[in-house]
GROMACS .gro file of C-alpha atoms in nm:
model
  111
    1UNK     CA    1  -4.559   7.606   7.512
    2UNK     CA    2  -4.498   7.343   7.250
    3UNK     CA    3  -4.727   7.507   6.991
    4UNK     CA    4  -4.464   7.695   6.793
    5UNK     CA    5  -4.563   7.903   6.496
    6UNK     CA    6  -4.920   7.982   6.603
    7UNK     CA    7  -5.074   8.315   6.693
    8UNK     CA    8  -5.084   8.196   7.052
    9UNK     CA    9  -4.730   8.068   7.086
   10UNK     CA   10  -4.561   8.366   7.246
   11UNK     CA   11  -4.582   8.625   7.517
   12UNK     CA   12  -4.545   8.998   7.452
   13UNK     CA   13  -4.465   9.228   7.742
   14UNK     CA   14  -4.408   9.603   7.713
   15UNK     CA   15  -4.089   9.661   7.908
   16UNK     CA   16  -4.200  10.004   8.028
   17UNK     CA   17  -4.503   9.842   8.193
   18UNK     CA   18  -4.321   9.540   8.334
   19UNK     CA   19  -4.403   9.466   8.695
   20UNK     CA   20  -4.390   9.158   8.913
   21UNK     CA   21  -4.766   9.125   8.875
   22UNK     CA   22  -4.753   9.147   8.496
   23UNK     CA   23  -4.472   8.894   8.479
   24UNK     CA   24  -4.658   8.649   8.709
   25UNK     CA   25  -4.977   8.692   8.501
   26UNK     CA   26  -4.795   8.628   8.172
   27UNK     CA   27  -4.610   8.328   8.316
   28UNK     CA   28  -4.953   8.197   8.422
   29UNK     CA   29  -5.059   8.211   8.055
   30UNK     CA   30  -4.739   8.035   7.950
   31UNK     CA   31  -4.809   7.757   8.200
   32UNK     CA   32  -5.165   7.700   8.078
   33UNK     CA   33  -5.396   7.950   8.249
   34UNK     CA   34  -5.649   8.171   8.072
   35UNK     CA   35  -5.808   8.503   8.165
   36UNK     CA   36  -6.086   8.457   8.419
   37UNK     CA   37  -6.336   8.666   8.217
   38UNK     CA   38  -6.302   8.800   7.865
   39UNK     CA   39  -6.574   9.023   7.717
   40UNK     CA   40  -6.683   8.941   7.365
   41UNK     CA   41  -6.672   9.205   7.088
   42UNK     CA   42  -6.924   9.488   7.115
   43UNK     CA   43  -7.159   9.312   6.876
   44UNK     CA   44  -7.212   9.046   7.145
   45UNK     CA   45  -7.185   9.262   7.459
   46UNK     CA   46  -7.410   9.033   7.660
   47UNK     CA   47  -7.154   8.751   7.644
   48UNK     CA   48  -6.817   8.672   7.798
   49UNK     CA   49  -6.574   8.388   7.760
   50UNK     CA   50  -6.467   8.237   8.091
   51UNK     CA   51  -6.181   8.023   8.217
   52UNK     CA   52  -6.320   7.667   8.187
   53UNK     CA   53  -6.222   7.567   8.543
   54UNK     CA   54  -6.537   7.552   8.761
   55UNK     CA   55  -6.377   7.714   9.067
   56UNK     CA   56  -6.250   8.021   8.880
   57UNK     CA   57  -6.454   8.335   8.952
   58UNK     CA   58  -6.649   8.492   8.666
   59UNK     CA   59  -6.718   8.858   8.605
   60UNK     CA   60  -7.013   8.880   8.367
   61UNK     CA   61  -7.062   9.143   8.097
   62UNK     CA   62  -7.355   9.298   8.285
   63UNK     CA   63  -7.097   9.442   8.530
   64UNK     CA   64  -6.958   9.662   8.252
   65UNK     CA   65  -7.144   9.964   8.390
   66UNK     CA   66  -6.963  10.222   8.175
   67UNK     CA   67  -7.040  10.024   7.857
   68UNK     CA   68  -6.684  10.031   7.723
   69UNK     CA   69  -6.667   9.650   7.667
   70UNK     CA   70  -6.384   9.631   7.920
   71UNK     CA   71  -6.424   9.479   8.265
   72UNK     CA   72  -6.230   9.694   8.510
   73UNK     CA   73  -6.094   9.609   8.854
   74UNK     CA   74  -6.361   9.824   9.013
   75UNK     CA   75  -6.647   9.674   8.810
   76UNK     CA   76  -6.539   9.318   8.898
   77UNK     CA   77  -6.446   9.366   9.265
   78UNK     CA   78  -6.567   9.054   9.443
   79UNK     CA   79  -6.631   8.877   9.111
   80UNK     CA   80  -6.284   8.781   8.994
   81UNK     CA   81  -6.077   9.101   8.999
   82UNK     CA   82  -5.882   8.952   9.289
   83UNK     CA   83  -5.755   8.665   9.073
   84UNK     CA   84  -5.406   8.685   8.920
   85UNK     CA   85  -5.549   8.590   8.580
   86UNK     CA   86  -5.810   8.868   8.566
   87UNK     CA   87  -5.740   9.049   8.235
   88UNK     CA   88  -5.692   9.397   8.386
   89UNK     CA   89  -5.390   9.486   8.598
   90UNK     CA   90  -5.552   9.485   8.942
   91UNK     CA   91  -5.236   9.381   9.130
   92UNK     CA   92  -5.428   9.070   9.234
   93UNK     CA   93  -5.253   8.753   9.343
   94UNK     CA   94  -5.522   8.495   9.419
   95UNK     CA   95  -5.535   8.163   9.237
   96UNK     CA   96  -5.798   7.893   9.278
   97UNK     CA   97  -5.706   7.535   9.375
   98UNK     CA   98  -5.779   7.419   9.019
   99UNK     CA   99  -5.561   7.692   8.870
  100UNK     CA  100  -5.280   7.584   9.102
  101UNK     CA  101  -5.327   7.224   8.987
  102UNK     CA  102  -5.288   7.338   8.623
  103UNK     CA  103  -4.965   7.518   8.711
  104UNK     CA  104  -4.827   7.214   8.893
  105UNK     CA  105  -4.890   6.989   8.592
  106UNK     CA  106  -4.758   7.225   8.323
  107UNK     CA  107  -4.545   7.019   8.083
  108UNK     CA  108  -4.262   7.273   8.085
  109UNK     CA  109  -4.218   7.217   8.460
  110UNK     CA  110  -4.203   6.837   8.442
  111UNK     CA  111  -3.876   6.645   8.458
   0.00000   0.00000   0.00000
């Protein structure tokens, strides 16, 4: 929010795939949260980008057992797939205390 006109200034949701989980996840992005773990392009398969909050769980690229450069719910069970901001739709709802603090201080929610 507040960064109009950038490649990161909107949310796109496919209506046919809309669920409460998807909506909560996308609202989390809008309020300042990032994906917990994001694999890098195949040229750098050994690396991931992680949410910068220290208490957010990380699922590392070495868990990508099928080698498709996508971290699935099954591959990351116990390593972040339970978090609402995990990039795959795992129907997860957990948030860490620091993620909750980010949500509570989101500028769009302030008076």
